[in-house]
Coordinates of C-alpha atoms in Angstrom, one line a residue:
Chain A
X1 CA 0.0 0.0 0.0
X2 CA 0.9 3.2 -0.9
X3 CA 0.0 6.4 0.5
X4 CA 1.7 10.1 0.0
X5 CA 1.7 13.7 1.3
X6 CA 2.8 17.0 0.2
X7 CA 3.3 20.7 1.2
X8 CA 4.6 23.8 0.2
X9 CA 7.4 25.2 2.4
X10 CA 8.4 29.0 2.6
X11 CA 12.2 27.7 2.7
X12 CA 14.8 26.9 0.0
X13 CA 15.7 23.0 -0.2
X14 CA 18.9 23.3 1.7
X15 CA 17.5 23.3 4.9
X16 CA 14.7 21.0 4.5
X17 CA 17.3 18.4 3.3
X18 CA 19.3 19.3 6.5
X19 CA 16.7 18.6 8.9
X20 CA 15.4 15.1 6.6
X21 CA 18.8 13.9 6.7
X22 CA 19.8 14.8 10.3
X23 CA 18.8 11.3 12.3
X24 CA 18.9 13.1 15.5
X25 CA 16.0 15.5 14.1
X26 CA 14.1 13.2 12.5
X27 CA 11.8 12.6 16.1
X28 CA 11.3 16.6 16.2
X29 CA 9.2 16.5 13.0
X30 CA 8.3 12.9 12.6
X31 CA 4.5 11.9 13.8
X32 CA 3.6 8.3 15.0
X33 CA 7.5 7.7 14.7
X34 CA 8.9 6.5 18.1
X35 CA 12.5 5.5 17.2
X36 CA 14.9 6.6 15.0
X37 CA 18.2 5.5 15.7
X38 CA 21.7 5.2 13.5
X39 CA 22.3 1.8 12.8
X40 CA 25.9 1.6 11.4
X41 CA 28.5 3.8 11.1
X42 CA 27.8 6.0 9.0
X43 CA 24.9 8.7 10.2
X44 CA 23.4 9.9 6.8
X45 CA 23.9 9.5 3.5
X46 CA 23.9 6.5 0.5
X47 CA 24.1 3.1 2.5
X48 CA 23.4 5.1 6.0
X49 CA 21.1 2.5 8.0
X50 CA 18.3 3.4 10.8
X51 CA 16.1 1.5 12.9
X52 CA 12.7 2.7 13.3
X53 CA 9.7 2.3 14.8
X54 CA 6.2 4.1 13.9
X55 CA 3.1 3.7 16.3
X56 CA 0.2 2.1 14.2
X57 CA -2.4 0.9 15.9
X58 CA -2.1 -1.8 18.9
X59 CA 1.7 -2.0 18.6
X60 CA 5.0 0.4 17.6
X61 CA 6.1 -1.5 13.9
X62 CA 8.9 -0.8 12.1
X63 CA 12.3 -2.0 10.2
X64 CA 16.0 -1.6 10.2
X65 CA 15.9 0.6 6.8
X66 CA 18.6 1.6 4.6
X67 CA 19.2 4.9 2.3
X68 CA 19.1 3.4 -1.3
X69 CA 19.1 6.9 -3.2
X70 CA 20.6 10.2 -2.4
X71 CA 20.5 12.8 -4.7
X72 CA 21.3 15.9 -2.7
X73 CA 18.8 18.6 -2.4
X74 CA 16.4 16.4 -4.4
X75 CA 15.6 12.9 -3.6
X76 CA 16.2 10.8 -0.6
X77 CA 15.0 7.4 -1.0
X78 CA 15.1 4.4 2.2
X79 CA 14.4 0.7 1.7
X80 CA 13.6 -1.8 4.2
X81 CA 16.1 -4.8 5.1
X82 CA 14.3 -6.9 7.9
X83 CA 10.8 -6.3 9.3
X84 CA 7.4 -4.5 7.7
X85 CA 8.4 -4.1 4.3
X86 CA 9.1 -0.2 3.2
X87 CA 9.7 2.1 0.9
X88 CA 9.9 5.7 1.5
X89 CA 10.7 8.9 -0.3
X90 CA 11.3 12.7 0.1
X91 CA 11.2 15.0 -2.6
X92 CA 12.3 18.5 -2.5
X93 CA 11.4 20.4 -5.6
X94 CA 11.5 24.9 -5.6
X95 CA 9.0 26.1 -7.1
X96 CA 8.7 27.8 -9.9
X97 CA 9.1 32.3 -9.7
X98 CA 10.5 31.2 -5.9
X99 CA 14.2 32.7 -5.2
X100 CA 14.0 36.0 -7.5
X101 CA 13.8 38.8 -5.0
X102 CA 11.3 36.4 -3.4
X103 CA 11.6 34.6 -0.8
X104 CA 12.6 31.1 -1.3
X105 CA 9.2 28.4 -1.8
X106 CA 10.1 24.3 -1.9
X107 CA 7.7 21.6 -2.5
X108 CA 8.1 18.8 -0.4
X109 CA 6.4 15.5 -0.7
X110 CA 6.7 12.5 1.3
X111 CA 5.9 9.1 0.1
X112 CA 5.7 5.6 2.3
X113 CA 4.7 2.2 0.4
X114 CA 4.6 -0.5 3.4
X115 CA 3.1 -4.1 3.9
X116 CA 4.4 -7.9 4.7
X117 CA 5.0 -9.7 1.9
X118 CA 3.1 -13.3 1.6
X119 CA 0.8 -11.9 4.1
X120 CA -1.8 -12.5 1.8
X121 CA -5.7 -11.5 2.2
X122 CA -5.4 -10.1 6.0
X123 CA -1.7 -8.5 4.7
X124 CA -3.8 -6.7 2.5
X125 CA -7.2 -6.1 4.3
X126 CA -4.7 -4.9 7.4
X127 CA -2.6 -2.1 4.9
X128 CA -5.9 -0.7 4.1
X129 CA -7.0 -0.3 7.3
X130 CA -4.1 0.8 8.8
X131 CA -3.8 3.7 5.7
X132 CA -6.0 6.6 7.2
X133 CA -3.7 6.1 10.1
X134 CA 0.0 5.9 8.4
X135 CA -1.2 9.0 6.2
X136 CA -2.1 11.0 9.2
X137 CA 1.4 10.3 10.3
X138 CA 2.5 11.7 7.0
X139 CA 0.7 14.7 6.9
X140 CA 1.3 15.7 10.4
X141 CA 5.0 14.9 9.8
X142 CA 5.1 17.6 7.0
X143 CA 3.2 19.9 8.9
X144 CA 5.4 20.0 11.6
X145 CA 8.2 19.7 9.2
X146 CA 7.1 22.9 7.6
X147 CA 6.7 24.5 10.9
X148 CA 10.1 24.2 12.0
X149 CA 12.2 25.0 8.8
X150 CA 9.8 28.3 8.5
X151 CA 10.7 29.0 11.7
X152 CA 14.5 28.3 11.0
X153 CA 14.0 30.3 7.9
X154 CA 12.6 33.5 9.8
X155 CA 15.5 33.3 12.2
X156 CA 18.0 33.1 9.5
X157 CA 15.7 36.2 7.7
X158 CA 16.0 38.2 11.0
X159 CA 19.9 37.7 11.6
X160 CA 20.3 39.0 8.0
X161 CA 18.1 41.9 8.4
X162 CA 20.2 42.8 11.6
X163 CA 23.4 42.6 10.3
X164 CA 22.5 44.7 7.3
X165 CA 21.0 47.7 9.6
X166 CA 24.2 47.2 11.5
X167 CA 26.3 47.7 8.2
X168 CA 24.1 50.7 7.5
X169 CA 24.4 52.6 10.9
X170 CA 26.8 55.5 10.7
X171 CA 30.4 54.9 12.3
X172 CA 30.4 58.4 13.5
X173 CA 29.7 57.5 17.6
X174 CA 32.6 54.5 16.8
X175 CA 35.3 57.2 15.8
Chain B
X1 CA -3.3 -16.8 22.0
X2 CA -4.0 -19.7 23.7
X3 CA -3.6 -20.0 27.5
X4 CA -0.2 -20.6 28.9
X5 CA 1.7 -21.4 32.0
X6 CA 4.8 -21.7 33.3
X7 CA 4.1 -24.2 35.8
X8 CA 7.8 -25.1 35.9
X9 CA 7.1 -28.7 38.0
X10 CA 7.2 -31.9 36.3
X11 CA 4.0 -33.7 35.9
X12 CA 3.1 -36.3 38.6
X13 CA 3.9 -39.7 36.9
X14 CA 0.6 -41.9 36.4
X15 CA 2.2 -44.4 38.2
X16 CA 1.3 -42.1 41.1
X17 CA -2.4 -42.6 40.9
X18 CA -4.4 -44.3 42.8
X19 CA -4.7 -48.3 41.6
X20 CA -8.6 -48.2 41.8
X21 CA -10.8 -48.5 39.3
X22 CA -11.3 -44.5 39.0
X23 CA -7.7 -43.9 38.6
X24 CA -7.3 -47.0 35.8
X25 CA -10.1 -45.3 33.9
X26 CA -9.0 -41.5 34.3
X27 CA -5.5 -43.1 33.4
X28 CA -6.6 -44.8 29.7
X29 CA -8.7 -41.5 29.4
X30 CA -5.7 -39.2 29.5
X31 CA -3.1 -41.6 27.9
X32 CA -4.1 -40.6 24.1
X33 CA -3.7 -36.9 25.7
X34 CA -0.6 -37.1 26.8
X35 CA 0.8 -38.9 24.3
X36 CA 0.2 -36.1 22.1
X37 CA 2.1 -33.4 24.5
X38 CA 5.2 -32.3 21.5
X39 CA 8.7 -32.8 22.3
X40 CA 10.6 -28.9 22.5
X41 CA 12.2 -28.6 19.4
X42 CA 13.3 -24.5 19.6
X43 CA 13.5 -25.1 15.6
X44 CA 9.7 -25.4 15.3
X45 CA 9.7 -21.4 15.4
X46 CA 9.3 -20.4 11.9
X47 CA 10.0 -16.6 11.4
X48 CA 8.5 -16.6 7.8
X49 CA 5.6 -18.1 9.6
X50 CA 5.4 -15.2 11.8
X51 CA 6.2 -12.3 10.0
X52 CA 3.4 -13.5 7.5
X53 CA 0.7 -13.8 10.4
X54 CA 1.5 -10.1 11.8
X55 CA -0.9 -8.6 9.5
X56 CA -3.8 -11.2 11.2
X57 CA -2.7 -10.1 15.2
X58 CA -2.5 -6.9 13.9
X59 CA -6.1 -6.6 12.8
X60 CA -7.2 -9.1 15.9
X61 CA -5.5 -6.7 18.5
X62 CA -5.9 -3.5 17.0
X63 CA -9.7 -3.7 16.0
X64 CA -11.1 -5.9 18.3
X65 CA -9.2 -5.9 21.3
X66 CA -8.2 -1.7 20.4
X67 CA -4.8 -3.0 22.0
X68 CA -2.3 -0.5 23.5
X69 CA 1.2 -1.5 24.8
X70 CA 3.8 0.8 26.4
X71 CA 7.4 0.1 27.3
X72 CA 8.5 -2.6 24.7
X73 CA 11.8 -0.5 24.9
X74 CA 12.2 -2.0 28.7
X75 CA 13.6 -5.2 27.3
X76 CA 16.7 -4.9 26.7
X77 CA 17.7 -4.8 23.2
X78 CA 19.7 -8.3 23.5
X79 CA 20.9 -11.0 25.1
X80 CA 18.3 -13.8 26.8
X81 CA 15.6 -12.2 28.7
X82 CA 13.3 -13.3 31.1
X83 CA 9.7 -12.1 30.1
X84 CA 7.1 -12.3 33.3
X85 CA 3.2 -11.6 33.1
X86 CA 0.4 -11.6 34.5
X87 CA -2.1 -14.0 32.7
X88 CA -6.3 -13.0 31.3
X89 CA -8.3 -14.6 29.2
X90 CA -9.4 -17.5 29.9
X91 CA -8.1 -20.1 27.3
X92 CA -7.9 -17.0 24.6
X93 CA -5.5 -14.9 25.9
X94 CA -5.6 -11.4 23.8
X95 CA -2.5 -10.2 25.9
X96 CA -0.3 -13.1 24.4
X97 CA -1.3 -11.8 21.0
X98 CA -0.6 -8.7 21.6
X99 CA 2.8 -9.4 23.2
X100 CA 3.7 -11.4 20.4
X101 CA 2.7 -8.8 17.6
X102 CA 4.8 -6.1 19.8
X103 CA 7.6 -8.1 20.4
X104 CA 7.7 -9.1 16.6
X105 CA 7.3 -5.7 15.5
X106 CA 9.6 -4.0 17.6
X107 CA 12.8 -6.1 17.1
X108 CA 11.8 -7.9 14.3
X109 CA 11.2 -11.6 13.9
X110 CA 14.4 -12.6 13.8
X111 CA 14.7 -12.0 17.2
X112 CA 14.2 -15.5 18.8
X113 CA 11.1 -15.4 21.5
X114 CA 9.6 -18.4 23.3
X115 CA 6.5 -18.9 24.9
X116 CA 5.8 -21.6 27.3
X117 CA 2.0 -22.7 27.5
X118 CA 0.3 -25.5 29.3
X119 CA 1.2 -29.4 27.9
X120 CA -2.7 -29.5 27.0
X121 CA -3.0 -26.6 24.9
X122 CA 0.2 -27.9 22.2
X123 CA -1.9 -30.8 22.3
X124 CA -5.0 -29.9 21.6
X125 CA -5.8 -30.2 17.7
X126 CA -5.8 -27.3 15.9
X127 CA -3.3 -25.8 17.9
X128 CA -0.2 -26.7 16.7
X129 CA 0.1 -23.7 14.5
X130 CA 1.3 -22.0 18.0
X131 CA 4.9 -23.9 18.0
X132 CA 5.2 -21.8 14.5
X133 CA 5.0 -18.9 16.8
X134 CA 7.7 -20.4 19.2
X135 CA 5.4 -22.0 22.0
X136 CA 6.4 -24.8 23.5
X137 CA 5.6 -27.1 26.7
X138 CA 6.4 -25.3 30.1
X139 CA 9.0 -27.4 31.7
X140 CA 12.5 -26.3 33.5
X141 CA 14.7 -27.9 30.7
X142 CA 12.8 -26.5 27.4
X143 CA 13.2 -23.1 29.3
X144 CA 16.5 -23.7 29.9
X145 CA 17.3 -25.0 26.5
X146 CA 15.5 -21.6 25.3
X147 CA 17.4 -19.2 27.5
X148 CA 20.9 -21.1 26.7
X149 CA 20.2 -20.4 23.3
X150 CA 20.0 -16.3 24.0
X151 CA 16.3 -16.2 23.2
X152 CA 13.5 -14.0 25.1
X153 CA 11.6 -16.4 27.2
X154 CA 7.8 -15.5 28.2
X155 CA 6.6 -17.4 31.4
X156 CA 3.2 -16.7 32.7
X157 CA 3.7 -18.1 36.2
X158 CA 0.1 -18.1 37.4
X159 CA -0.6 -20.2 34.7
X160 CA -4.4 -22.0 34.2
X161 CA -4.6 -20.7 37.9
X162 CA -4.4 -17.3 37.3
X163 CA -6.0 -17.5 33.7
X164 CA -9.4 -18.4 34.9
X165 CA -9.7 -16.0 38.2
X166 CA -13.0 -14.7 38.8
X167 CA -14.0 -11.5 36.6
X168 CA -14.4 -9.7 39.4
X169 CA -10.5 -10.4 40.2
X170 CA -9.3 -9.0 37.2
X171 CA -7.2 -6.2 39.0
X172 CA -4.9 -9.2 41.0
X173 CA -2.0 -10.3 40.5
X174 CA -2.0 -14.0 41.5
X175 CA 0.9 -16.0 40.8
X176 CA -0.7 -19.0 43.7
X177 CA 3.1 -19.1 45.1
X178 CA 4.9 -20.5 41.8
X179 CA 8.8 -19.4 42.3
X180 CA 10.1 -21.4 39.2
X181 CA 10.4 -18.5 37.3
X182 CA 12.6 -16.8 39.6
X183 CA 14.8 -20.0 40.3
X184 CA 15.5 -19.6 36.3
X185 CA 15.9 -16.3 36.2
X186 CA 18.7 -16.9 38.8
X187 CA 20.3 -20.2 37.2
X188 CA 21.3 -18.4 33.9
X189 CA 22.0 -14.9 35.7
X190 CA 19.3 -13.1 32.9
X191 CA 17.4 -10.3 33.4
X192 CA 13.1 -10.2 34.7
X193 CA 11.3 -8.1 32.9
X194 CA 7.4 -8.4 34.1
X195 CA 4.8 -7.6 31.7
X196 CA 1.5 -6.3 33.3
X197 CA -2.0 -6.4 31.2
X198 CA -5.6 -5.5 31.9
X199 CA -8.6 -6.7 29.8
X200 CA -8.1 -10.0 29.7
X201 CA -10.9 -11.1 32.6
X202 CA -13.4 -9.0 30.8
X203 CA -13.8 -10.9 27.4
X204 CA -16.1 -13.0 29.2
X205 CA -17.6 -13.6 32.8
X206 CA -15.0 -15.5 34.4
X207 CA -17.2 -17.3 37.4
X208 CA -15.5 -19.8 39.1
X209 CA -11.9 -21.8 38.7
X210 CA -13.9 -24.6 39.8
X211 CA -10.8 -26.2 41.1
X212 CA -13.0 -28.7 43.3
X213 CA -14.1 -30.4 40.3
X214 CA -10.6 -30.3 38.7
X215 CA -9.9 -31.9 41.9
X216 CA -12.3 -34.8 41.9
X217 CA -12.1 -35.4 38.4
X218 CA -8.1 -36.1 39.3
X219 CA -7.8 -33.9 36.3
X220 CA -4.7 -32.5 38.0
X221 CA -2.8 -35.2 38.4
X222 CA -3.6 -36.1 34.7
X223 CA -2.8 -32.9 33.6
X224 CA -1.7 -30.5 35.7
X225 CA -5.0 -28.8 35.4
X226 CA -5.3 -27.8 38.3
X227 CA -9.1 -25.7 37.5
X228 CA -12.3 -26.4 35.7
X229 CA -13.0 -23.4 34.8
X230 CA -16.9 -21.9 34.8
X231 CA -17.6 -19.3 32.7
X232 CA -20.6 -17.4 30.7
X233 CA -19.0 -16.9 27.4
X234 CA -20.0 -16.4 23.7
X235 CA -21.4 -18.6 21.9
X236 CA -22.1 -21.3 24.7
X237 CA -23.7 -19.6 27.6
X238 CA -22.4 -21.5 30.2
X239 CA -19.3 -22.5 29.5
X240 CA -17.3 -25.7 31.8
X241 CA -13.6 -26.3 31.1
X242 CA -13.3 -23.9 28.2
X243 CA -11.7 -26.7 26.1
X244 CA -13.1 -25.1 22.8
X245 CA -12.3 -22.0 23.6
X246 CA -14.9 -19.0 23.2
X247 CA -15.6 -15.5 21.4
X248 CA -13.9 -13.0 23.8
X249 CA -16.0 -10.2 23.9
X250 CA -13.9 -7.1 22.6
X251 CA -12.5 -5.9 25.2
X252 CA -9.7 -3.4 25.4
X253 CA -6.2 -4.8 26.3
X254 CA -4.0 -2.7 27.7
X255 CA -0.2 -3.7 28.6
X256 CA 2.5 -1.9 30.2
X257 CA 6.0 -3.5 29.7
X258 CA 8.1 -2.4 33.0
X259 CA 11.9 -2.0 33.1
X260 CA 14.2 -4.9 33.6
X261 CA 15.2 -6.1 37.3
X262 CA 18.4 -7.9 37.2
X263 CA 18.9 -9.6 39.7
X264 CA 21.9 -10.0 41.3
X265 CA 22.2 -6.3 40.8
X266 CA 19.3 -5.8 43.2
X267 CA 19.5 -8.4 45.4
X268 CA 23.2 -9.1 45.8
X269 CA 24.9 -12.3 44.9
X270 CA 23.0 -15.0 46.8
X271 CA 19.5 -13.4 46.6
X272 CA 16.4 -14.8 48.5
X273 CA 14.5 -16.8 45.8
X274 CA 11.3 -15.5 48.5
X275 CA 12.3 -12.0 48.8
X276 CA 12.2 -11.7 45.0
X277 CA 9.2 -13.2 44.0
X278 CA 7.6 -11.3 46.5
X279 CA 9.0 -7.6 45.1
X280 CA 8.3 -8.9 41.7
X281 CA 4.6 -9.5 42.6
X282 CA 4.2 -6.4 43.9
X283 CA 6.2 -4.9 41.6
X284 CA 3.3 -6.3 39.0
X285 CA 0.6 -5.4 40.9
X286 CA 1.3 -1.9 41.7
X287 CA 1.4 -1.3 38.4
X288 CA -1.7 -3.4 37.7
X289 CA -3.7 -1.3 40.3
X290 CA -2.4 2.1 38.1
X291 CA -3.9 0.9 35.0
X292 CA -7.4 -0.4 37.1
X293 CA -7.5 3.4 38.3
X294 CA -6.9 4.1 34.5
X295 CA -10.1 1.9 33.4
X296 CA -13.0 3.8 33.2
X297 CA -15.3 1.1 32.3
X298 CA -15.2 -2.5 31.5
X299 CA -14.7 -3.6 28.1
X300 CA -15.2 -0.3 26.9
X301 CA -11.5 0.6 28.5

């Protein structure tokens, strides 16, 4: 089963792709998820390995998962290697007119195909059922994902806009 | 799902029974049973098996049981572990299910876990599905064997004693005195972790253990059953012994997974085999009177 999300985030892709890459983040923004722990050495990146755990349902269900794709600022893909069967994506995309004078817009969409293979007729009745659910992670995931890059963003906005009034002040009172 | 003990004591040889005529007849009645109890073989677990049925306990736990379980990150993440609970249910246990689904789905099936349930119940046809899930008979050496191999044990200590306590006992903890668990626990140095449900005693009206009749039927020497349960359960009505199981009403089970006691940690080297059961117990029924206080109403949770 497949299910997807998107948003639009007032923030350029770089630090949306920090903060989706970061594994000690990843609880800040991620809904339903419980555990997501480095698994390896290396911490992010192609052939970085996490074990997680999302709360669906009766139980907390997960796999160790494994980053199969990473195209920088773009695409991050994970795969599973034991447990529930997954797939998941992010996908940073700006958006068109964003970046010229503007301020920076991204579009961010997060995928998540799941299920047990050979499960067969409950496997698939229980995907189903458990889809209103696993989407509502999704969506509240990018919400909150959206919230705290903004807020990032703002920050970094305000710190810019300070130091430029302080380059503009007049060094007269200085000398 | 089906009841289970750890009633950790041999069974009383037949040769032990009375030579009247009551005992010869009780005797040819349970010989076809007994001959049926499985020999432990750990490699009967099938994680293929398992991983494949998740999607089923998931749907049975989640919809009709509305299952919630907290602490699965108490046990720690490996080594041989000692799992200890309190046990509902009658002969359906929904807590068992929803251990198993837990356990599975938090460190994977490849994890090895054990169950050890009642000779009767890996005996009864129909049944012998739960050895795919990695139950087998409750006796000191398969628990042993299990434990030696690294695996995550579960023992339900009050056993088909505890299983079949009144409704109206659901809130206690009653382990009748068994210490075998702890004398384990001790003998390969591994760390209890007690697991503590609620909702179990309320998929049906749980009436009486009926341990008299158990008792004049001899069906505890011939078993080790040591109850006949009474019961009003779906579909029967009144329902004696449970044998065929019932439909639990849909109850909400809730389990709290509490941290790991090691032993000789707490208790010093030599630790009173007593002393411990009794801080376990309470340990467990603390905990059990929290999530009573939680309960607003039966069934409905």
């Amino acid at each position: 089963m497949r299910v997807e999300a998107q948003i639009e985030v007032s923030a350029p892709p770089e630090l949306i792709w920090e903060a989706i890459t970061d594994p000690s983040r990843m609880l800040d923004f991620m809904s339903g998820v419980t555990r997501w722990e480095v698994a390896g050495e290396k911490e992010r990146g192609l052939g970085a390995r996490y074990r997680m755990l999302m709360r669906v349902g009766s139980a907390e269900i997960g796999s160790l998962v494994e980053v199969v794709e990473c195209d920088a600022l773009r695409d991050l893909a994970w795969t599973s290697i034991t447990g529930i069967d997954q797939r998941g994506r992010w996908r940073l995309r700006p958006m068109r007119g964003s970046g010229r004078g503007r301020s920076p817009r991204t579009r961010v969409e997060f995928r998540l195909a799941y299920g047990v293979a050979g499960a067969g007729f409950f496997g698939w009745l229980s995907e189903r059922i458990a889809a209103p659910q696993v989407r509502g992670h999704l969506r509240r995931s990018l919400h909150q994902l959206k919230r705290e890059v903004e807020h990032e963003q703002l920050r970094i906005d305000a710190a810019t806009r300070r130091k430029a009034r302080g380059r503009s002040r007049p060094r007269s009172r200085a000398s | 799902m089906a009841q289970r003990t750890s009633t950790a004591r041999p069974a009383p040889a037949a040769a032990d029974d009375p030579s009247g005529m009551p005992g010869r007849f009780a005797r040819a009645l349970a010989a076809p049973i007994t001959s049926r109890i499985p020999r432990a073989d750990l490699d009967e677990r099938d994680p293929d098996f398992i991983r494949e049925n998740l999607p089923r306990l998931w749907l049975l736990t989640s919809l009709w049981f509305r299952g919630e379980i907290r602490g699965m990150g108490n046990v720690p993440e490996d080594g041989p572990v000692l799992l200890v609970g309190n046990h509902s249910g009658g002969n359906l246990t929904p807590d068992t299910a929803l251990l198993t689904l837990a356990f599975s789905g938090f460190f994977g099936v490849e994890r090895p876990f054990y169950q050890l349930a009642h000779n009767l119940v890996l005996s009864m046809p129909g049944l012998g599905f739960l050895r795919r899930f990695g139950t087998v008979a409750a006796s000191p050496e398969n628990a042993e064997q299990a434990l030696r191999s690294g695996a995550v044990v579960l023992v339900y200590p009050g056993g088909d004693w505890e299983v079949h306590r009144p409704s109206w006992q659901s809130g206690r903890v009653d382990f009748a005195g068994r210490k075998g668990f702890v004398r384990l626990a001790l003998a390969h140095d591994v760390p209890i972790v007690p697991v503590v449900s609620i909702g179990g005693q309320e998929t049906a009206l749980f009436v009486s253990r009926g341990e008299r009749l158990a008792k004049a039927l001899m069906l505890d020497r011939l078993f080790r059953l040591k109850v006949l349960p009474i019961s009003i359960a779906a579909p029967w009505g009144l329902n004696v012994g449970d044998f065929l199981g019932h439909i639990p009403l849909p109850a909400k089970i809730t389990t709290e997974v509490l941290p790991a006691i090691h032993l000789r940690e707490e208790f010093g080297d030599e630790p009173d085999v007593g002393e411990v059961y009794d801080h376990i117990v309470q340990v467990m029924q603390d905990t059990l009177d929290a999530l009573v206080a939680e309960r607003r109403l039966p069934i409905i949770g």
